[in-house]
XYZ file of C-alpha atoms in Angstrom:
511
model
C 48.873 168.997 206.333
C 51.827 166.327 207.479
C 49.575 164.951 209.696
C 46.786 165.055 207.128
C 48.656 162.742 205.420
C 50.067 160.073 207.946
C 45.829 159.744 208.823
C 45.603 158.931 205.203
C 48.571 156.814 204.823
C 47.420 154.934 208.210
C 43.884 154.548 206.771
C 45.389 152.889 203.673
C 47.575 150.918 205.455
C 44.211 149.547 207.270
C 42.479 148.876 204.303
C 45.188 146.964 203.002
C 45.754 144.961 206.167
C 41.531 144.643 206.288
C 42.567 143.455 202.916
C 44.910 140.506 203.626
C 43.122 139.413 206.388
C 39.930 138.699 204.297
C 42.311 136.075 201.812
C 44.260 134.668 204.883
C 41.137 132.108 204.725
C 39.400 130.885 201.648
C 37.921 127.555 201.344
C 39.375 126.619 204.525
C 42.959 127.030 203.909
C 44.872 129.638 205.612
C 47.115 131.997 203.461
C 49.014 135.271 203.272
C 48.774 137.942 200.613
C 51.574 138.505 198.011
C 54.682 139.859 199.740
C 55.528 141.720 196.285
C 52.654 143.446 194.955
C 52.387 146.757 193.358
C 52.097 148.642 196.404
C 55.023 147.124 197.931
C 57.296 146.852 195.264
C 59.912 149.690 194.768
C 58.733 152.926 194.348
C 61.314 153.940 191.915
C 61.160 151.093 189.435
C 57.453 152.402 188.713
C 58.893 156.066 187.805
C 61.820 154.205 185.280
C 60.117 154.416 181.932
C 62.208 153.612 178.934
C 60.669 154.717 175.368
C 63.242 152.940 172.818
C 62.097 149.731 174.404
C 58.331 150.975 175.185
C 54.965 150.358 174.490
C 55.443 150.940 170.469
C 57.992 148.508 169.979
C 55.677 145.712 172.111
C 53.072 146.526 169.755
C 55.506 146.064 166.702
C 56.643 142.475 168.888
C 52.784 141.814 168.351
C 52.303 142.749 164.789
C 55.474 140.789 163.836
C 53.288 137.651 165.427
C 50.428 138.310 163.693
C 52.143 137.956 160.038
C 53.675 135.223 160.901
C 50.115 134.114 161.932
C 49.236 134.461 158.468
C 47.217 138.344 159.731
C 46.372 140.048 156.538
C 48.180 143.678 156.879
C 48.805 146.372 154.690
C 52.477 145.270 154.794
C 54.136 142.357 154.625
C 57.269 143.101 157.181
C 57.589 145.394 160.350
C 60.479 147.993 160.090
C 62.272 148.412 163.054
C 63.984 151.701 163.052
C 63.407 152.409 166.657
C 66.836 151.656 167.872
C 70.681 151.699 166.949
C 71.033 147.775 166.121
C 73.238 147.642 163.652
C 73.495 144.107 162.725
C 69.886 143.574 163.436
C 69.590 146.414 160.600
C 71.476 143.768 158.065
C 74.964 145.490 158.795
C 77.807 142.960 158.379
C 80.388 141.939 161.001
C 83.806 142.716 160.813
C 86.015 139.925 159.659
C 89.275 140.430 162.077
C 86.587 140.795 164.921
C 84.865 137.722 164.390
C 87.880 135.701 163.595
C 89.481 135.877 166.602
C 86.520 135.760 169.203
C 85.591 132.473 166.761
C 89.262 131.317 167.669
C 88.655 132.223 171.410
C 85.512 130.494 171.702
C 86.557 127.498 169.971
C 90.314 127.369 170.375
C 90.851 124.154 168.591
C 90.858 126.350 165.614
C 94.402 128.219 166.433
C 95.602 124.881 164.488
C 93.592 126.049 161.356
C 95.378 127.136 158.401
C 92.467 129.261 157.150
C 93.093 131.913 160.179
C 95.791 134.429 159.311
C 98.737 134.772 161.567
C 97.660 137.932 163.543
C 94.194 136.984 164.003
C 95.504 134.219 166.010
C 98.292 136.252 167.459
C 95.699 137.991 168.558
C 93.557 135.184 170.514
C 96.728 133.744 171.731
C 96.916 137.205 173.591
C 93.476 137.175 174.510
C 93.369 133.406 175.708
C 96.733 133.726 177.654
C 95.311 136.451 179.655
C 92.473 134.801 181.028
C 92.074 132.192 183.794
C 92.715 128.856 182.300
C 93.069 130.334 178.997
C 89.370 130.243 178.202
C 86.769 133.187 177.875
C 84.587 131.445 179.825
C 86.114 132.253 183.001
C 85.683 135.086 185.048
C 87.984 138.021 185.064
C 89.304 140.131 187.064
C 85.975 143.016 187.868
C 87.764 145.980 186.590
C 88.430 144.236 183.180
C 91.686 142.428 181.936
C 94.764 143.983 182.469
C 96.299 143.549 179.192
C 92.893 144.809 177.396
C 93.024 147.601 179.883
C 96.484 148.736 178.872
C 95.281 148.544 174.959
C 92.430 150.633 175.829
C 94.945 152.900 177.700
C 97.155 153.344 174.863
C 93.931 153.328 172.327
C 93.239 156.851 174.475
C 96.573 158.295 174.207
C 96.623 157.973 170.299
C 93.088 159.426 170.175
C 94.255 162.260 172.021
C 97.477 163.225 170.712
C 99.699 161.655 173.263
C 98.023 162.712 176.191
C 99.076 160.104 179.227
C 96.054 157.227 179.823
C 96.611 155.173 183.095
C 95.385 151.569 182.522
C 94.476 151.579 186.405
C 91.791 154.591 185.482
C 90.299 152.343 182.950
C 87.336 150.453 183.878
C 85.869 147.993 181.259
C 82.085 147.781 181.256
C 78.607 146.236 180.062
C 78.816 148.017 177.289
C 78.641 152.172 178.183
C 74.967 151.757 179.503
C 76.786 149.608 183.128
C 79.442 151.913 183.337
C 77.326 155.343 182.488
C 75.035 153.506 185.533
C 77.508 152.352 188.082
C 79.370 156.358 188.415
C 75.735 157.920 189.069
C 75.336 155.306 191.680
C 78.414 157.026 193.409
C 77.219 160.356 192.870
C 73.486 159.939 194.073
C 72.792 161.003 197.633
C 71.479 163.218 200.207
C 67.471 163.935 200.791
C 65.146 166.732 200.122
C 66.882 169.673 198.635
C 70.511 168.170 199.461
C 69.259 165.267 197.083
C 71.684 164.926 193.790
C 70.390 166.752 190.604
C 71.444 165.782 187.329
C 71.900 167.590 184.272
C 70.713 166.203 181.411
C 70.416 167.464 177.524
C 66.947 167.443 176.376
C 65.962 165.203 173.721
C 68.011 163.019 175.660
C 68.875 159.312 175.682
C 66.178 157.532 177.994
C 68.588 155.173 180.277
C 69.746 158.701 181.400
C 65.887 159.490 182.386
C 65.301 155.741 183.435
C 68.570 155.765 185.549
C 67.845 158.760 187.558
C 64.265 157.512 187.923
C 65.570 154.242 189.579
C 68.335 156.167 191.685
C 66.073 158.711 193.151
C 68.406 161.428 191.728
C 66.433 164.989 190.591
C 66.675 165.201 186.948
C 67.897 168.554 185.665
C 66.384 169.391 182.053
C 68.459 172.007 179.902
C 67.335 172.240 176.422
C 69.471 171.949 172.757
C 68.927 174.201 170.193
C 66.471 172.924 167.539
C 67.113 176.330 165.426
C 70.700 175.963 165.791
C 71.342 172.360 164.837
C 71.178 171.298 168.290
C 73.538 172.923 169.686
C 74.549 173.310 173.276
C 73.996 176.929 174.888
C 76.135 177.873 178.267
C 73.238 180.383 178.796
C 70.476 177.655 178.933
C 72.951 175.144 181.216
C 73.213 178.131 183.387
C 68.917 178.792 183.579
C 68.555 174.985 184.343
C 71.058 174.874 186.782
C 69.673 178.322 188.728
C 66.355 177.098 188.739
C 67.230 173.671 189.702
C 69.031 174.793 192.921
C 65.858 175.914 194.094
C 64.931 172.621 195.230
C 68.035 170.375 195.015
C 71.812 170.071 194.824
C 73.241 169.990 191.430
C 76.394 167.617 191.490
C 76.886 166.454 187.818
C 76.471 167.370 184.136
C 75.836 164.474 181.690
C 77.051 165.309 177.637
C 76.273 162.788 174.563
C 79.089 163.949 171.678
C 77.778 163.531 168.898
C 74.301 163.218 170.084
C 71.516 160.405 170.964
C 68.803 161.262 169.802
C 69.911 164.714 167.577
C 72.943 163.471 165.895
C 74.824 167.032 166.529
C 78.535 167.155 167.068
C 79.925 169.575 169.337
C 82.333 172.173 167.963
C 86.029 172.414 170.245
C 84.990 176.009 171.254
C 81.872 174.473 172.940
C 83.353 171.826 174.685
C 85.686 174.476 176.379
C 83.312 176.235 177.038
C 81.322 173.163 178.970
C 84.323 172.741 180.810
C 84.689 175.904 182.326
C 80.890 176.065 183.467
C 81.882 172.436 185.525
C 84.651 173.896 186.908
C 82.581 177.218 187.635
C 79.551 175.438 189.153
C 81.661 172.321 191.138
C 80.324 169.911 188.662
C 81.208 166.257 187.942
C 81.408 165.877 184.050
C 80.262 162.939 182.215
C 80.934 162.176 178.283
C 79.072 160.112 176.543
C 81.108 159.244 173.286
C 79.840 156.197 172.503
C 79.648 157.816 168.397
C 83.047 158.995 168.640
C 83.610 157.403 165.077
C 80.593 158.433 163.893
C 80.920 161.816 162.044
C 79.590 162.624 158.827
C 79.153 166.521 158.592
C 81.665 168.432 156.896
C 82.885 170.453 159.013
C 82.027 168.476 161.884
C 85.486 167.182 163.818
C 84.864 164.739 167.199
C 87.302 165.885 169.851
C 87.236 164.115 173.015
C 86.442 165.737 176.540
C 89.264 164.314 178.465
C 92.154 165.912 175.209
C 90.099 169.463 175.086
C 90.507 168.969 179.141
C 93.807 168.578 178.950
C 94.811 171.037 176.410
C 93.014 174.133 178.526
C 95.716 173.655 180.955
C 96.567 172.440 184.619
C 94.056 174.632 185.734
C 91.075 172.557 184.621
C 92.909 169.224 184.009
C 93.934 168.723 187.516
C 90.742 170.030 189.104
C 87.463 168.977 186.998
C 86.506 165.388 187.724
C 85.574 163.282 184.709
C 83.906 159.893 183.539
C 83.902 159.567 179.930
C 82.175 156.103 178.210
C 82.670 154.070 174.981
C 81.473 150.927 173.878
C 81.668 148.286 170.786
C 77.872 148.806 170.044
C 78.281 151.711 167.708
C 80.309 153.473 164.861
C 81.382 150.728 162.347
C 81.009 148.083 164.976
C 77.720 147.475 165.869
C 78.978 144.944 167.891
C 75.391 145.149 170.299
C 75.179 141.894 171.747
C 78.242 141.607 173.014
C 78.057 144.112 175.728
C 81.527 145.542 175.362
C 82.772 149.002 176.659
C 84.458 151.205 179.261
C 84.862 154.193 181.281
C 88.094 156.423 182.243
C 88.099 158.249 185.240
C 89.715 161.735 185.629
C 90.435 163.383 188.970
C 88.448 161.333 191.322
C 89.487 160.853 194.768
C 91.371 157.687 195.732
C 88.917 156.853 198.378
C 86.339 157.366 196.073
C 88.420 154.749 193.445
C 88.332 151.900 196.223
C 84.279 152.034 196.802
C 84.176 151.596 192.761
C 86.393 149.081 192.599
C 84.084 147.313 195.593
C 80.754 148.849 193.573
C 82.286 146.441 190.159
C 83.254 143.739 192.519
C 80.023 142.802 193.071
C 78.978 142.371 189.641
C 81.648 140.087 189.379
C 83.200 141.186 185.999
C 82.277 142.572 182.286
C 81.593 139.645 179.576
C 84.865 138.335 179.319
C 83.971 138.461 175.358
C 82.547 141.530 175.044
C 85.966 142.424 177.130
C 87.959 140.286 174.187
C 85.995 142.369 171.312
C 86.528 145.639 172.713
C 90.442 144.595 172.763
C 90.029 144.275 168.440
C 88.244 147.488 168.679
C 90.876 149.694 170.401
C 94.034 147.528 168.950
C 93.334 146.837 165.603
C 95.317 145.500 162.434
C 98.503 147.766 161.804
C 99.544 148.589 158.731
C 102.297 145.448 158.262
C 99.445 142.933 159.309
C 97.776 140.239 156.901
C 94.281 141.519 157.741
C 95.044 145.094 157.666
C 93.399 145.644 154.324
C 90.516 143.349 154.562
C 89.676 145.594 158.153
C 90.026 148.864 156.794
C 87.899 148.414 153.653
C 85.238 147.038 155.379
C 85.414 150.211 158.026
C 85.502 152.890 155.872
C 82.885 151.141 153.836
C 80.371 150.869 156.771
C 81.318 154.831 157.888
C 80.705 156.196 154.224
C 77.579 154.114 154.185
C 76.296 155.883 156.781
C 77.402 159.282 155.864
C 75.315 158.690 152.752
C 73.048 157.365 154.252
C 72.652 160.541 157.025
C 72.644 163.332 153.728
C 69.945 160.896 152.065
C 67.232 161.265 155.147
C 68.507 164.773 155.758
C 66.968 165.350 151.970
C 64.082 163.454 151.838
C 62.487 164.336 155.447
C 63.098 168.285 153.951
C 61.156 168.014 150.898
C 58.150 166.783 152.912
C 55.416 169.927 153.838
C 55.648 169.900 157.602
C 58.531 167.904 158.207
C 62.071 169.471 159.242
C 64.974 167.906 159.647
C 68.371 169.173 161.267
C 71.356 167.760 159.777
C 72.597 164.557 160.891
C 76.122 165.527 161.983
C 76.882 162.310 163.695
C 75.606 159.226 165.598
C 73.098 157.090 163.738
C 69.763 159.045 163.852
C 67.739 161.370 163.098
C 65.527 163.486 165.204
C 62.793 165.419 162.983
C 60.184 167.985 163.920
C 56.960 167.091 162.699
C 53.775 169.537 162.310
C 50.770 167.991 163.507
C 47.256 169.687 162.590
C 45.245 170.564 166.262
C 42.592 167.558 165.341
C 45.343 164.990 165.097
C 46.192 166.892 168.798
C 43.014 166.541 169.867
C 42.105 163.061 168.922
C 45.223 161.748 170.354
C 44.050 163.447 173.985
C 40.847 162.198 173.848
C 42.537 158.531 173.202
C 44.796 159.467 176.168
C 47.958 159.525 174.159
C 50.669 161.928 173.666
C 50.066 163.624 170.021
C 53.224 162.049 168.332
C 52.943 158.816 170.336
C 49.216 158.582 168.436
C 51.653 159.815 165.092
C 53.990 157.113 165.699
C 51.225 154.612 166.201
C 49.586 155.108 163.650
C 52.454 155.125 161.263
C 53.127 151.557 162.289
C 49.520 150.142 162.333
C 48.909 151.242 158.353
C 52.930 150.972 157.522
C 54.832 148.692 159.460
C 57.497 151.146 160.433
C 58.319 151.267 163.843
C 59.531 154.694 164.942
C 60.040 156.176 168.745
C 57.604 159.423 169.135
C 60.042 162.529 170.440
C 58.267 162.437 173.695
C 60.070 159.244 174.564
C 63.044 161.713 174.544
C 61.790 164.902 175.770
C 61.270 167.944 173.620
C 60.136 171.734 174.333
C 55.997 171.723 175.247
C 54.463 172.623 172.194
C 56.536 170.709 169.823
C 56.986 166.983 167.974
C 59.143 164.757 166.881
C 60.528 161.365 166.285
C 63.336 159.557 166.089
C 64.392 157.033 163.577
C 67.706 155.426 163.398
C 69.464 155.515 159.465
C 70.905 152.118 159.924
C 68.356 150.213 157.371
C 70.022 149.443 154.127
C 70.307 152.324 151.432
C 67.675 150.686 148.990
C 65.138 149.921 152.459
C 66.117 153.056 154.123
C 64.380 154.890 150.985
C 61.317 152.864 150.888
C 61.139 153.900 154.719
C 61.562 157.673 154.150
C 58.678 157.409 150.885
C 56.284 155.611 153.182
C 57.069 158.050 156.205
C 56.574 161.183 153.505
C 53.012 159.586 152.067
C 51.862 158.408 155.672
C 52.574 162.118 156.923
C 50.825 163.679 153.932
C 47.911 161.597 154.371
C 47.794 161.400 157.982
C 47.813 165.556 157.575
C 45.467 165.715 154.859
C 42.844 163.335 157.027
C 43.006 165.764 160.357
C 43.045 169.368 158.417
C-alpha cells in the first residue's frame, strides 16, 4: 500500500511538473509557475477553519453592502450577534480607561485641568515606564514590568493572598496570542507520539483552528447538555482512553465560565479536574477570560491556579499550569485593543527561557493594550476622584448583562422546539434547536450542514447573523447556535421575537 502511494504521489508530482512546463512558454516569453499555489502552500493552514469569523458572517459583510447599495431587503439593518464585541454591540467605554490611554496617547493633555488627579497619576505611571515615555515604543517582550507587578498583585487579591510572581506573568495579544504561543511549546512528536489535546466540546474555534495549524491531535470530550453543561470526569476519562489509541495526550484545555455554553464550573469540579491532570500527567490550561462574568445565582467563579493552591502542596507544586485573561470581556469589552496575559505555574526553567525566546520574536504585546490591561487589574480605590464614576458604570454594564442572560434564557424557552440552558456566565447563549428531517434533508442536498442552512436562512429573510452550533462542535444528531446577549435590552428583544417567528415559520414550512 506505501508504495501504492509514493507511485501516486510521483505520478502527481509529474503531472504537475508536465504542468509548469507547458506555461514556462506562452507567447514567446519564458516563465515559471506560481511558487505558492494551493498545492504548495501549507498543509495545515487548509485544515484551520474558524466559524465565528466564517462563511456566514462574509455573507452578512455582503448583505450589509447591498443596503447600503440601496438592495431592497426584508430588513433594513444586519444584526450581528455572531461574536462577543462589546462595543461594536453599542456598549459604552469606561471613563477612567479611556482617560488615561487618551492622556498616554496625547500627553500634552497631563496639563489639562479637565483630567482628574489619578487618571493622570495614572499615565504618569504608565508613560514613565516606557522607552522615551511614549506608548509608541516598544517594550520589553514579556510585557512592562511595572504592569506586570499590578497584574501580579491583581492575582493575589483574586485569590485570597495566594503569592503571584511578576516574572511568571506574561502579558499578551489579548488571551487568543498567549492561549497560542504555550501550545506551540507543547506540540511535538509524530505519529502516535504526536501531542493530543483535550478540548471541551462546543468549544471555542481558535482552540480547533490552533491545533489545526500546529498539527496537534485534537481530543474531543463532550459537556453535558442535560446537565447545564457541565463537565463530567467520566467523559474526560473515555476521551482520553480512546485518544491514546493513536496519540499522546499532553494537555487539557478548560474555558470557566464557558465559550460557547455560558456554564460556570462549581469548586468541587474544578478539584476534581485537577486531580485527573495530576492523575493522567497533564498540562492544564484555564481559559478565564469571563472571570467577571457571572450571572447565575448560585454560580461563584473560582480561579484554577487558588482551587490549585488550596488542595495542597501535593498538586500545587506538581501540576503545571497556564491560565489566560484579557481586556476583551466582562465589563470591558475593551476588543480592539488586544490586551491580556498568561501566568505560568510549575513549568520548568528551561522550558521558561525558550518562551521568553518564543515572545522575543514577536517583539512585544501592544504597548496600549499593555497600558489598558494596567486600568483593568489596578483600578480606582476607594479614596480616588474617579472611584465612583468607575464603579457605577461596572456594575451597571455586569447587571445589564445578567438581565440581559435571564431575558434570552426566557424567551428562547417559550419557543416549541427551542431549549435553552441557563446562561450562567460569559456572554452567550448556546440553544438546541429541533429541526424537522425535510429542513435536514434539504440542507444535504444543498451541501450544507442542517443548522448552517438554519442559520442562513435566518439571516437572508431577517438580518440576524447567528453562528450555527456546528461551528463549535456538538454531539451527531443534534443542533444548535450560538448568539452572543450583548445587543442592547430593547434590540436584544426584537432579536429573540424575530428568532422565535423565523423558527416557527421556518418549522411550520419543512413539517
Amino acid at each position: 500500500m506505501k508504495s501504492m502511494y509514493k507511485i501516486t504521489l510521483q505520478l502527481q508530482r509529474c503531472a504537475r511538473d508536465i504542468t509548469n512546463m507547458s506555461q514556462q512558454a506562452v507567447n514567446g516569453i519564458s516563465h515559471r509557475g506560481r511558487v505558492l499555489t494551493l498545492d504548495s502552500m501549507n498543509p495545515n493552514v487548509k485544515r484551520v477553519e474558524y466559524a465565528v469569523r466564517g462563511p456566514i458572517v462574509q455573507r452578512a459583510v455582503q448583505i450589509e453592502k447591498e443596503l447600503k447599495e440601496g438592495v431592497k431587503k426584508p430588513f433594513t439593518e444586519v444584526i450581528k450577534a455572531n461574536i462577543g464585541d462589546a462595543h461594536a454591540m453599542g456598549q459604552k467605554p469606561i471613563t477612567f480607561f479611556r482617560q488615561v490611554l487618551a492622556l498616554c496617547s496625547y500627553p500634552a493633555l497631563l496639563e489639562d485641568s479637565k483630567f482628574p488627579e489619578d487618571v493622570k497619576k495614572r499615565a504618569q505611571r504608565i508613560l514613565e515606564a516606557c522607552g522615551g515615555h511614549s506608548i509608541g515604543a516598544y517594550s520589553t517582550s514579556q510585557g512592562i514590568e511595572c504592569i506586570r507587578q499590578d497584574v501580579a498583585r491583581y492575582i493575589e487579591k483574586r485569590d485570597g493572598g495566594i503569592p503571584s510572581n511578576p516574572d511568571n506573568i506574561y502579558l499578551s495579544t489579548g488571551a487568543s496570542d498567549a492561549i497560542v504561543t504555550i501550545l506551540k511549546l507543547l506540540v511535538c512528536g509524530e505519529g502516535r507520539d504526536r501531542t493530543g489535546v483535550m478540548i471541551s466540546i462546543p468549544q471555542y474555534p481558535l482552540y480547533s483552528a490552533a491545533l489545526a495549524d500546529l498539527g496537534a491531535v485534537q481530543i474531543n470530550y463532550y459537556l453535558d447538555e442535560d446537565n447545564c453543561w457541565s463537565l463530567n470526569i467520566a467523559e474526560l476519562r473515555r476521551a482520553l482512553n480512546a485518544a491514546r489509541e493513536h496519540c499522546n495526550p499532553r494537555v487539557l484545555c478548560i474555558i470557566n465560565p464557558g465559550n460557547p455554553t455560558g456554564q460556570v464550573q462549581s469548586r468541587q469540579c474544578i478539584e476534581d479536574v485537577i486531580r485527573f491532570a495530576k492523575e493522567e500527567h497533564l498540562f492544564l490550561m484555564a481559559d478565564e477570560v469571563y472571570q467577571d462574568n457571572v450571572y447565575a445565582e448560585g454560580c461563584q467563579f473560582h480561579s484554577f491556579k487558588k482551587v490549585l493552591f488550596e488542595m495542597g502542596p501535593e498538586y500545587s507544586n506538581t501540576v503545571e499550569m497556564a491560565s489566560f485573561h484579557s481586556t476583551s470581556k466582562c465589563y470591558m469589552g475593551e476588543c480592539g485593543f488586544r490586551g491580556g496575559y498568561m501566568e505560568v505555574i510549575n513549568l520548568d526553567p528551561e522550558v521558561k527561557a525558550q518562551l521568553i525566546k518564543l515572545v522575543s520574536v514577536r517583539l512585544c504585546p501592544p504597548v496600549p493594550g499593555q497600558a489598558l490591561l494596567d486600568l483593568v487589574v489596578n483600578p480606582p480605590q476607594p479614596d480616588e476622584p474617579s472611584y465612583a464614576t468607575f464603579m457605577t458604570e461596572r456594575t451597571a454594564v455586569l447587571s445589564t448583562l445578567a438581565e440581559k442572560a435571564r431575558l434570552t434564557e426566557q424567551i428562547f424557552n417559550t419557543v416549541p422546539g427551542i431549549t435553552c440552558n441557563p446562561v450562567q456566565g460569559a456572554m452567550y447563549t448556546f440553544p438546541c434547536i429541533t429541526l424537522p428531517q425535510k429542513a435536514i434533508d434539504k440542507a444535504k442536498e444543498l451541501g450544507l450542514v442542517p443548522d448552517m442552512f438554519y442559520c442562513m436562512r435566518l439571516l437572508e429573510e431577517d438580518g440576524i447573523c447567528l453562528v450555527p452550533g456546528s461551528g463549535f462542535g456538538q454531539r451527531e444528531g443534534t443542533y444548535h447556535f450560538r448568539m452572543t446577549i450583548l445587543p442592547p435590552t430593547d434590540k436584544l428583544k426584537v432579536v429573540l421575537q424575530k428568532i422565535r417567528e423565523f423558527h416557527l415559520r421556518f418549522t411550520q414550512e419543512f413539517s
